[in-house]
Coordinates of C-alpha atoms in Angstrom, one line a residue:
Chain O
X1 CA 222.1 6.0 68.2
X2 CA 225.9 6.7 68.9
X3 CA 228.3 4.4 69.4
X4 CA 230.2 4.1 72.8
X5 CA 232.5 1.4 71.4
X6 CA 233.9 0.9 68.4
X7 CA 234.9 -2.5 66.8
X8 CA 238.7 -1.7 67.3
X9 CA 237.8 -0.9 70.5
X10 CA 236.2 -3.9 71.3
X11 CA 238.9 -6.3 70.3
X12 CA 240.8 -4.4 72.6
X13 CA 238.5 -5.6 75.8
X14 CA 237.8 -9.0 74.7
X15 CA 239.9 -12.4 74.3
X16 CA 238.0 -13.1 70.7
X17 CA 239.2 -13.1 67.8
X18 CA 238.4 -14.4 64.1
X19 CA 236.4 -16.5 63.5
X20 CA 234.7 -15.3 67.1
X21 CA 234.5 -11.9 66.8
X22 CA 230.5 -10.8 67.0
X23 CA 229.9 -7.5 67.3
X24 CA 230.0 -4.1 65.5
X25 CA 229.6 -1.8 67.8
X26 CA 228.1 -1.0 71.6
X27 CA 225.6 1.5 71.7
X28 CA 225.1 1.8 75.3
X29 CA 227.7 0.7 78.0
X30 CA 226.6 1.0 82.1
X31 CA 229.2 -1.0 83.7
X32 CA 228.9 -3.8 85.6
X33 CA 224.4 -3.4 84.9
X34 CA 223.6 -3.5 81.2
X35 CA 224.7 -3.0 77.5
X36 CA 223.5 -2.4 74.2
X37 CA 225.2 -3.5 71.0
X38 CA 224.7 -4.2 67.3
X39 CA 225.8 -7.0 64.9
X40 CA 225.6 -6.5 61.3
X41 CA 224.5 -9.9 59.2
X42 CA 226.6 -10.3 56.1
X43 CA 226.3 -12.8 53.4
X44 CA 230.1 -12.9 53.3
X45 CA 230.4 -14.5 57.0
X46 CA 231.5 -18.5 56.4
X47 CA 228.9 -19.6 58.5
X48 CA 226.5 -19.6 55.7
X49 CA 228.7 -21.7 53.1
X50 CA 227.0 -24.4 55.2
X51 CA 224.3 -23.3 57.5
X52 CA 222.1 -23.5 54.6
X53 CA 223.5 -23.4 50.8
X54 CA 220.9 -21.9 48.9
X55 CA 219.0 -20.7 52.2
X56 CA 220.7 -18.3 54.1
X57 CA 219.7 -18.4 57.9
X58 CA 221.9 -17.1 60.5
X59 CA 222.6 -19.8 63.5
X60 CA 221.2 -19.2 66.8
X61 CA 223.8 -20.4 68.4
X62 CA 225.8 -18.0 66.8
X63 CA 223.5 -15.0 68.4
X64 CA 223.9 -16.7 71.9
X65 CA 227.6 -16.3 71.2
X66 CA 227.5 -12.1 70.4
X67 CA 224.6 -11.9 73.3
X68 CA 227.8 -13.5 75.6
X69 CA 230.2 -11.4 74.1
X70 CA 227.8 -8.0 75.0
X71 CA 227.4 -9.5 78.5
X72 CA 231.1 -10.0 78.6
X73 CA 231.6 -6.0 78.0
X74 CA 228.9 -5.2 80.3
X75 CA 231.0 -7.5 83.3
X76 CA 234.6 -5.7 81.8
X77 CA 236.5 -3.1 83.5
X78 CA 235.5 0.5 82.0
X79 CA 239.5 1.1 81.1
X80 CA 241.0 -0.9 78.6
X81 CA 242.8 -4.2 80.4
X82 CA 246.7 -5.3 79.5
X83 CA 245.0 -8.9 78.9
X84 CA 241.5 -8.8 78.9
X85 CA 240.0 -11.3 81.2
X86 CA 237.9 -14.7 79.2
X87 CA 234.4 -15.0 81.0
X88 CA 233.3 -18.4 80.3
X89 CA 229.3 -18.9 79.0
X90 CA 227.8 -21.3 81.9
X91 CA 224.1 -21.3 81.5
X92 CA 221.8 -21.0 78.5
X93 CA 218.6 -20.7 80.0
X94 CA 214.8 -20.3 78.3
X95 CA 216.2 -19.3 75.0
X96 CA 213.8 -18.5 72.5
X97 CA 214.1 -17.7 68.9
X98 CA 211.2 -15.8 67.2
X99 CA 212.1 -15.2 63.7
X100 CA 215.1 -15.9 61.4
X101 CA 218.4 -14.1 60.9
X102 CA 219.3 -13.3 57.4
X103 CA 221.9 -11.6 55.8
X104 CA 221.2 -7.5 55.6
X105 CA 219.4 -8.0 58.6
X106 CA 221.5 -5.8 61.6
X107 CA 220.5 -7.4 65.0
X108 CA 220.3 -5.1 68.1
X109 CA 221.4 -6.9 71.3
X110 CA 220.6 -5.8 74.5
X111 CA 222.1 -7.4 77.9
X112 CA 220.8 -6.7 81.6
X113 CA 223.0 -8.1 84.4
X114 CA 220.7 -9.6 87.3
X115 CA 221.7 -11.9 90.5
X116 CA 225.4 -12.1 90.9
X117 CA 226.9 -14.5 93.2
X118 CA 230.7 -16.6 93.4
X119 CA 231.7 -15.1 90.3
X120 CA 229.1 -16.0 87.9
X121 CA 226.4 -13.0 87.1
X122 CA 223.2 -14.2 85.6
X123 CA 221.8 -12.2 82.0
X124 CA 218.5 -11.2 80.3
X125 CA 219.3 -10.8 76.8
X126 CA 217.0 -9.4 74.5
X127 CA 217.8 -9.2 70.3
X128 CA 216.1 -7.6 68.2
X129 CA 215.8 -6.7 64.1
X130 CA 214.0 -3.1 62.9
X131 CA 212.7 -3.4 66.5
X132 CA 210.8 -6.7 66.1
X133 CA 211.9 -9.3 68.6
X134 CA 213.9 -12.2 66.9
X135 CA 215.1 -14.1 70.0
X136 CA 215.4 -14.0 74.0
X137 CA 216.3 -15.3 77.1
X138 CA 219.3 -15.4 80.1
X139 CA 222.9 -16.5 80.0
X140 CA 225.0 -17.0 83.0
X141 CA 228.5 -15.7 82.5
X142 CA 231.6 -17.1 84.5
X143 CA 234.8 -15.1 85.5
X144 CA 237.1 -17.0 87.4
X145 CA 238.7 -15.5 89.7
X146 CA 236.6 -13.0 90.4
Chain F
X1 CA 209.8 -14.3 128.7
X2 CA 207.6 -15.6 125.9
X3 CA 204.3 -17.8 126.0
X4 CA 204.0 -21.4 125.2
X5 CA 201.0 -19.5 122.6
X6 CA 203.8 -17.1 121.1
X7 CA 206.9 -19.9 121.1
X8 CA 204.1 -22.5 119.0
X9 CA 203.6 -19.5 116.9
X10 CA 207.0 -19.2 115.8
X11 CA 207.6 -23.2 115.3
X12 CA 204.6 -22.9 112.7
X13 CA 206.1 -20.2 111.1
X14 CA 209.5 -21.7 110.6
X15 CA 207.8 -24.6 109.6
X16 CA 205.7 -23.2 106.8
X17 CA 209.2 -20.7 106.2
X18 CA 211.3 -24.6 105.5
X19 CA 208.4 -25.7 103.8
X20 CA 208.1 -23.0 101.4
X21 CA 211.8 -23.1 100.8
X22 CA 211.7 -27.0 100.0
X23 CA 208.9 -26.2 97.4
X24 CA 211.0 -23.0 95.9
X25 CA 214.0 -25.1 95.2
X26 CA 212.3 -28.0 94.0
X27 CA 210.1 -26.0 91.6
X28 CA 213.4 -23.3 90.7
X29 CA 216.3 -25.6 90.0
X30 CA 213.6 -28.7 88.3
X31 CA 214.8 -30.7 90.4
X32 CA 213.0 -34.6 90.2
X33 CA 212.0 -35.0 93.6
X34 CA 209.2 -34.2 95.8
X35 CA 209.5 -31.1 97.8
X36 CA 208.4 -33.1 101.4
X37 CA 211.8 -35.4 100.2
X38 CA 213.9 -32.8 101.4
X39 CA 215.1 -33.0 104.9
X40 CA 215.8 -29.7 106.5
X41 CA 219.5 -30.6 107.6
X42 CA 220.2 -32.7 104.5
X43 CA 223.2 -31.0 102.8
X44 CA 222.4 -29.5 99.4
X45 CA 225.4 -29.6 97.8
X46 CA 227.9 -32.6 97.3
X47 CA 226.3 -35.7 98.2
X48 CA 223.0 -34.0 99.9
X49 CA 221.1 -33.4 97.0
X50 CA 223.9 -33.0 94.2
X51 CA 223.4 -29.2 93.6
X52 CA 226.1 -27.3 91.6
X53 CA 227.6 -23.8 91.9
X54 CA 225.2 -22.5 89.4
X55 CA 222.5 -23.8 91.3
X56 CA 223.6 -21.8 93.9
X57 CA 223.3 -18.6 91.8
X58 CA 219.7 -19.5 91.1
X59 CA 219.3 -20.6 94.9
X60 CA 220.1 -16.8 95.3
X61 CA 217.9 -15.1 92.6
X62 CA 214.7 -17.3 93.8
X63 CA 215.3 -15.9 97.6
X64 CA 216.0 -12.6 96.4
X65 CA 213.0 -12.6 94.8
X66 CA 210.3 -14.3 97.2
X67 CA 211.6 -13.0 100.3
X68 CA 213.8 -10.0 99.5
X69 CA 216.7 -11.1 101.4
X70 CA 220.3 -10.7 99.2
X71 CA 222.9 -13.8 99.9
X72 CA 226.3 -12.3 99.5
X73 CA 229.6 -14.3 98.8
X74 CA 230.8 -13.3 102.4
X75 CA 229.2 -16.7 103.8
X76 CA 228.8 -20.1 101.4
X77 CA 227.7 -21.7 104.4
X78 CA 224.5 -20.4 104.2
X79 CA 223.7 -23.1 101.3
X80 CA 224.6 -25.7 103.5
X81 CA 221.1 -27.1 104.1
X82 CA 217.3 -25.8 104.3
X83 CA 217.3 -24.8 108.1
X84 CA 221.0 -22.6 107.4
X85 CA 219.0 -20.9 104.1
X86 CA 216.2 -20.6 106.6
X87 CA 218.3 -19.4 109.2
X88 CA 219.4 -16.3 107.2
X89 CA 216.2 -15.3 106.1
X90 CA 214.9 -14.6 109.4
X91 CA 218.1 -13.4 110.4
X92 CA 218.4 -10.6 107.2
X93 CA 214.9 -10.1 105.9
X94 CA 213.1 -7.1 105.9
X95 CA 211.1 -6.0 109.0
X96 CA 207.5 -5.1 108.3

Protein backbone atom coordinates (compact mmCIF):
# COMPACT_ATOMS: atom_id res chain seq x y z
CA UNK A 1 0.00 0.00 0.00
CA UNK A 2 1.80 3.33 -1.02
CA UNK A 3 0.97 6.40 -0.11
CA UNK A 4 -0.21 9.07 -2.73
CA UNK A 5 -0.43 11.83 -0.02
CA UNK A 6 1.40 12.49 2.73
CA UNK A 7 0.17 14.28 5.98
CA UNK A 8 2.21 17.50 5.11
CA UNK A 9 0.64 17.17 1.97
CA UNK A 10 -2.57 16.99 3.09
CA UNK A 11 -2.65 20.09 5.32
CA UNK A 12 -1.68 21.63 2.28
CA UNK A 13 -5.17 20.82 0.40
CA UNK A 14 -7.44 21.10 3.27
CA UNK A 15 -8.79 24.15 5.55
CA UNK A 16 -8.22 21.85 8.93
CA UNK A 17 -6.23 22.14 11.25
CA UNK A 18 -5.54 20.99 15.07
CA UNK A 19 -7.68 19.83 16.76
CA UNK A 20 -9.44 18.74 13.12
CA UNK A 21 -6.86 17.22 11.44
CA UNK A 22 -7.93 13.34 10.63
CA UNK A 23 -5.93 11.69 8.49
CA UNK A 24 -2.45 10.06 8.01
CA UNK A 25 -2.14 9.49 4.73
CA UNK A 26 -4.16 8.76 1.22
CA UNK A 27 -3.46 5.66 -0.27
CA UNK A 28 -5.45 5.98 -3.41
CA UNK A 29 -6.48 9.41 -4.98
CA UNK A 30 -8.92 9.34 -8.51
CA UNK A 31 -10.08 12.74 -8.61
CA UNK A 32 -13.27 14.02 -8.57
CA UNK A 33 -14.54 9.67 -8.18
CA UNK A 34 -13.04 7.99 -5.17
CA UNK A 35 -10.27 7.88 -2.37
CA UNK A 36 -8.65 5.76 -0.04
CA UNK A 37 -7.00 6.93 3.16
CA UNK A 38 -5.74 5.79 6.61
CA UNK A 39 -6.09 7.16 10.18
CA UNK A 40 -3.94 5.96 12.83
CA UNK A 41 -5.87 5.67 16.50
CA UNK A 42 -3.59 6.96 19.24
CA UNK A 43 -4.08 6.89 22.86
CA UNK A 44 -2.43 10.28 23.01
CA UNK A 45 -5.47 12.11 20.95
CA UNK A 46 -7.56 14.31 23.77
CA UNK A 47 -10.56 12.97 22.64
CA UNK A 48 -10.19 10.04 24.97
CA UNK A 49 -9.46 12.16 28.30
CA UNK A 50 -13.17 12.15 28.13
CA UNK A 51 -14.79 9.92 25.70
CA UNK A 52 -14.40 7.25 28.09
CA UNK A 53 -11.72 7.49 31.17
CA UNK A 54 -10.75 4.20 31.85
CA UNK A 55 -12.44 2.88 28.45
CA UNK A 56 -10.97 4.00 25.51
CA UNK A 57 -13.51 4.08 22.52
CA UNK A 58 -12.92 6.28 19.65
CA UNK A 59 -16.13 8.55 18.78
CA UNK A 60 -18.04 7.94 15.77
CA UNK A 61 -18.59 11.07 15.10
CA UNK A 62 -15.18 11.65 15.02
CA UNK A 63 -14.82 8.89 12.00
CA UNK A 64 -17.70 10.75 10.08
CA UNK A 65 -15.39 13.76 10.40
CA UNK A 66 -11.99 11.99 8.64
CA UNK A 67 -14.59 10.00 6.18
CA UNK A 68 -15.56 14.03 5.21
CA UNK A 69 -12.17 15.00 5.20
CA UNK A 70 -11.23 11.91 2.48
CA UNK A 71 -14.35 12.96 0.49
CA UNK A 72 -13.11 16.48 0.73
CA UNK A 73 -9.67 15.36 -1.09
CA UNK A 74 -11.47 13.21 -3.38
CA UNK A 75 -13.80 16.63 -4.60
CA UNK A 76 -10.13 18.86 -4.43
CA UNK A 77 -8.24 20.04 -7.30
CA UNK A 78 -5.31 17.45 -8.15
CA UNK A 79 -2.64 20.57 -7.85
CA UNK A 80 -2.10 22.03 -4.64
CA UNK A 81 -4.66 25.33 -4.22
CA UNK A 82 -3.27 28.99 -2.85
CA UNK A 83 -6.33 28.65 -0.25
CA UNK A 84 -7.81 25.38 -0.29
CA UNK A 85 -11.54 25.56 -0.66
CA UNK A 86 -13.91 24.38 2.84
CA UNK A 87 -16.58 21.82 1.60
CA UNK A 88 -19.18 21.94 4.16
CA UNK A 89 -20.63 18.14 5.49
CA UNK A 90 -24.55 18.45 4.65
CA UNK A 91 -25.95 14.94 4.92
CA UNK A 92 -25.17 12.08 7.23
CA UNK A 93 -27.20 9.42 5.86
CA UNK A 94 -27.63 5.43 7.01
CA UNK A 95 -24.60 5.55 9.14
CA UNK A 96 -23.72 2.49 10.77
CA UNK A 97 -21.17 1.56 13.19
CA UNK A 98 -20.21 -2.17 13.49
CA UNK A 99 -17.48 -2.44 15.98
CA UNK A 100 -15.48 -0.11 18.25
CA UNK A 101 -12.41 2.15 17.64
CA UNK A 102 -9.59 1.79 20.01
CA UNK A 103 -6.40 3.08 20.32
CA UNK A 104 -3.68 0.91 18.06
CA UNK A 105 -6.34 0.25 15.88
CA UNK A 106 -5.42 2.08 12.19
CA UNK A 107 -8.85 2.60 10.35
CA UNK A 108 -8.85 2.37 6.50
CA UNK A 109 -11.28 4.81 4.97
CA UNK A 110 -12.50 4.51 1.71
CA UNK A 111 -14.86 7.23 -0.18
CA UNK A 112 -16.82 6.74 -3.54
CA UNK A 113 -18.32 9.95 -5.10
CA UNK A 114 -21.91 9.14 -6.54
CA UNK A 115 -24.85 11.68 -7.80
CA UNK A 116 -23.61 15.12 -8.05
CA UNK A 117 -25.87 17.99 -8.55
CA UNK A 118 -25.90 22.14 -7.49
CA UNK A 119 -22.71 21.78 -5.92
CA UNK A 120 -23.25 19.15 -3.41
CA UNK A 121 -21.87 15.41 -4.42
CA UNK A 122 -23.36 12.66 -2.53
CA UNK A 123 -20.59 9.78 -0.69
CA UNK A 124 -20.42 6.05 0.16
CA UNK A 125 -17.95 5.74 2.67
CA UNK A 126 -16.73 2.52 3.79
CA UNK A 127 -14.07 2.18 7.09
CA UNK A 128 -12.56 -0.50 7.95
CA UNK A 129 -9.83 -2.12 10.71
CA UNK A 130 -7.39 -5.33 9.61
CA UNK A 131 -10.04 -5.51 6.86
CA UNK A 132 -13.08 -6.13 9.13
CA UNK A 133 -15.85 -3.52 8.61
CA UNK A 134 -16.19 -1.07 11.64
CA UNK A 135 -18.69 1.47 10.18
CA UNK A 136 -20.50 2.64 6.89
CA UNK A 137 -22.75 4.73 5.13
CA UNK A 138 -23.10 8.19 2.69
CA UNK A 139 -22.24 11.77 3.40
CA UNK A 140 -23.15 14.62 1.22
CA UNK A 141 -20.47 17.17 0.88
CA UNK A 142 -21.18 20.95 -0.05
CA UNK A 143 -18.89 23.34 -1.99
CA UNK A 144 -20.20 26.54 -2.49
CA UNK A 145 -19.57 28.05 -5.23
CA UNK A 146 -19.11 25.44 -7.20
CA UNK B 1 -51.86 11.34 -37.52
CA UNK B 2 -52.29 9.16 -34.48
CA UNK B 3 -55.39 7.04 -33.24
CA UNK B 4 -57.72 7.82 -30.54
CA UNK B 5 -56.31 3.86 -29.47
CA UNK B 6 -52.53 5.14 -29.61
CA UNK B 7 -53.23 8.88 -28.02
CA UNK B 8 -55.21 6.81 -24.84
CA UNK B 9 -52.14 4.76 -24.87
CA UNK B 10 -49.88 7.38 -24.09
CA UNK B 11 -52.27 9.21 -21.41
CA UNK B 12 -52.03 5.81 -19.45
CA UNK B 13 -48.57 5.80 -19.68
CA UNK B 14 -47.92 9.26 -18.43
CA UNK B 15 -50.24 8.49 -15.99
CA UNK B 16 -48.66 5.41 -14.44
CA UNK B 17 -44.95 7.55 -15.41
CA UNK B 18 -46.54 10.65 -12.58
CA UNK B 19 -47.76 8.03 -10.57
CA UNK B 20 -44.64 6.18 -10.15
CA UNK B 21 -42.75 9.32 -9.65
CA UNK B 22 -45.20 10.51 -6.75
CA UNK B 23 -44.53 7.08 -5.03
CA UNK B 24 -40.52 7.39 -5.74
CA UNK B 25 -40.37 10.72 -3.97
CA UNK B 26 -42.59 9.87 -1.24
CA UNK B 27 -40.79 6.62 -0.49
CA UNK B 28 -36.92 8.40 -1.40
CA UNK B 29 -37.03 11.61 0.57
CA UNK B 30 -39.51 9.94 3.73
CA UNK B 31 -41.58 12.22 3.21
CA UNK B 32 -45.09 12.01 5.61
CA UNK B 33 -47.68 12.08 3.07
CA UNK B 34 -49.46 9.80 0.86
CA UNK B 35 -48.08 9.46 -2.57
CA UNK B 36 -51.87 10.13 -4.39
CA UNK B 37 -51.47 13.72 -2.01
CA UNK B 38 -49.27 14.94 -4.56
CA UNK B 39 -50.72 16.97 -7.32
CA UNK B 40 -48.84 16.76 -10.53
CA UNK B 41 -48.44 20.71 -10.93
CA UNK B 42 -48.05 21.37 -7.15
CA UNK B 43 -44.65 22.98 -6.78
CA UNK B 44 -42.06 20.89 -4.91
CA UNK B 45 -40.01 23.25 -3.55
CA UNK B 46 -40.86 26.44 -1.41
CA UNK B 47 -44.29 26.38 -0.35
CA UNK B 48 -45.33 23.19 -2.67
CA UNK B 49 -44.19 20.55 -0.69
CA UNK B 50 -41.24 22.15 1.37
CA UNK B 51 -38.38 20.21 -0.35
CA UNK B 52 -34.77 21.41 0.13
CA UNK B 53 -31.67 21.62 -2.11
CA UNK B 54 -30.52 18.35 -0.81
CA UNK B 55 -33.60 16.83 -1.58
CA UNK B 56 -33.04 17.78 -4.91
CA UNK B 57 -29.78 15.83 -5.04
CA UNK B 58 -31.58 12.79 -3.92
CA UNK B 59 -34.61 13.80 -6.37
CA UNK B 60 -31.65 13.23 -8.88
CA UNK B 61 -30.02 9.92 -7.64
CA UNK B 62 -33.64 8.16 -7.37
CA UNK B 63 -34.31 9.12 -11.28
CA UNK B 64 -31.02 8.25 -12.22
CA UNK B 65 -31.46 5.20 -10.82
CA UNK B 66 -35.13 3.94 -11.79
CA UNK B 67 -35.22 5.43 -15.10
CA UNK B 68 -31.66 6.14 -16.18
CA UNK B 69 -32.18 9.58 -17.15
CA UNK B 70 -29.19 12.11 -15.55
CA UNK B 71 -30.70 15.81 -14.41
CA UNK B 72 -27.90 18.18 -14.96
CA UNK B 73 -27.49 21.71 -13.25
CA UNK B 74 -28.12 23.27 -16.83
CA UNK B 75 -32.03 23.46 -15.93
CA UNK B 76 -33.47 23.74 -12.03
CA UNK B 77 -36.66 24.09 -13.52
CA UNK B 78 -37.01 20.68 -14.08
CA UNK B 79 -37.79 20.24 -10.16
CA UNK B 80 -40.45 22.54 -10.50
CA UNK B 81 -43.32 20.03 -10.12
CA UNK B 82 -44.14 16.15 -10.97
CA UNK B 83 -45.38 16.79 -14.67
CA UNK B 84 -41.83 19.17 -15.40
CA UNK B 85 -39.76 15.90 -13.71
CA UNK B 86 -42.06 13.86 -15.88
CA UNK B 87 -41.62 16.03 -18.67
CA UNK B 88 -37.77 15.37 -18.88
CA UNK B 89 -37.89 11.88 -18.55
CA UNK B 90 -39.75 11.22 -21.60
CA UNK B 91 -37.96 13.89 -23.21
CA UNK B 92 -34.07 12.40 -22.20
CA UNK B 93 -34.58 8.78 -21.40
CA UNK B 94 -33.19 6.01 -23.11
CA UNK B 95 -34.88 4.64 -26.27
CA UNK B 96 -35.49 0.91 -26.18
Amino acid sequence: MSTVLTAAQILRRLPHRHPFVMLDAVTELVPSQSGAALKNISISDPVFAGHFPGEPIYPGVLLIEAAGHLCGLVMADLDEPAAPAIGYLASVKRFRFVTLVRPGDQVRIRATAGTRFGGMTDFSVALSVNGADVASGSLVIALPNS
Amino acid sequence: MSTFTEIHALAEQRSALNARLRSLLVEGLELPIVAGMIEDDQPLFGRGLELDSLDTLEIVSLVEEEFEVYITDDDKSVFGSINKVADYIVANRPRP
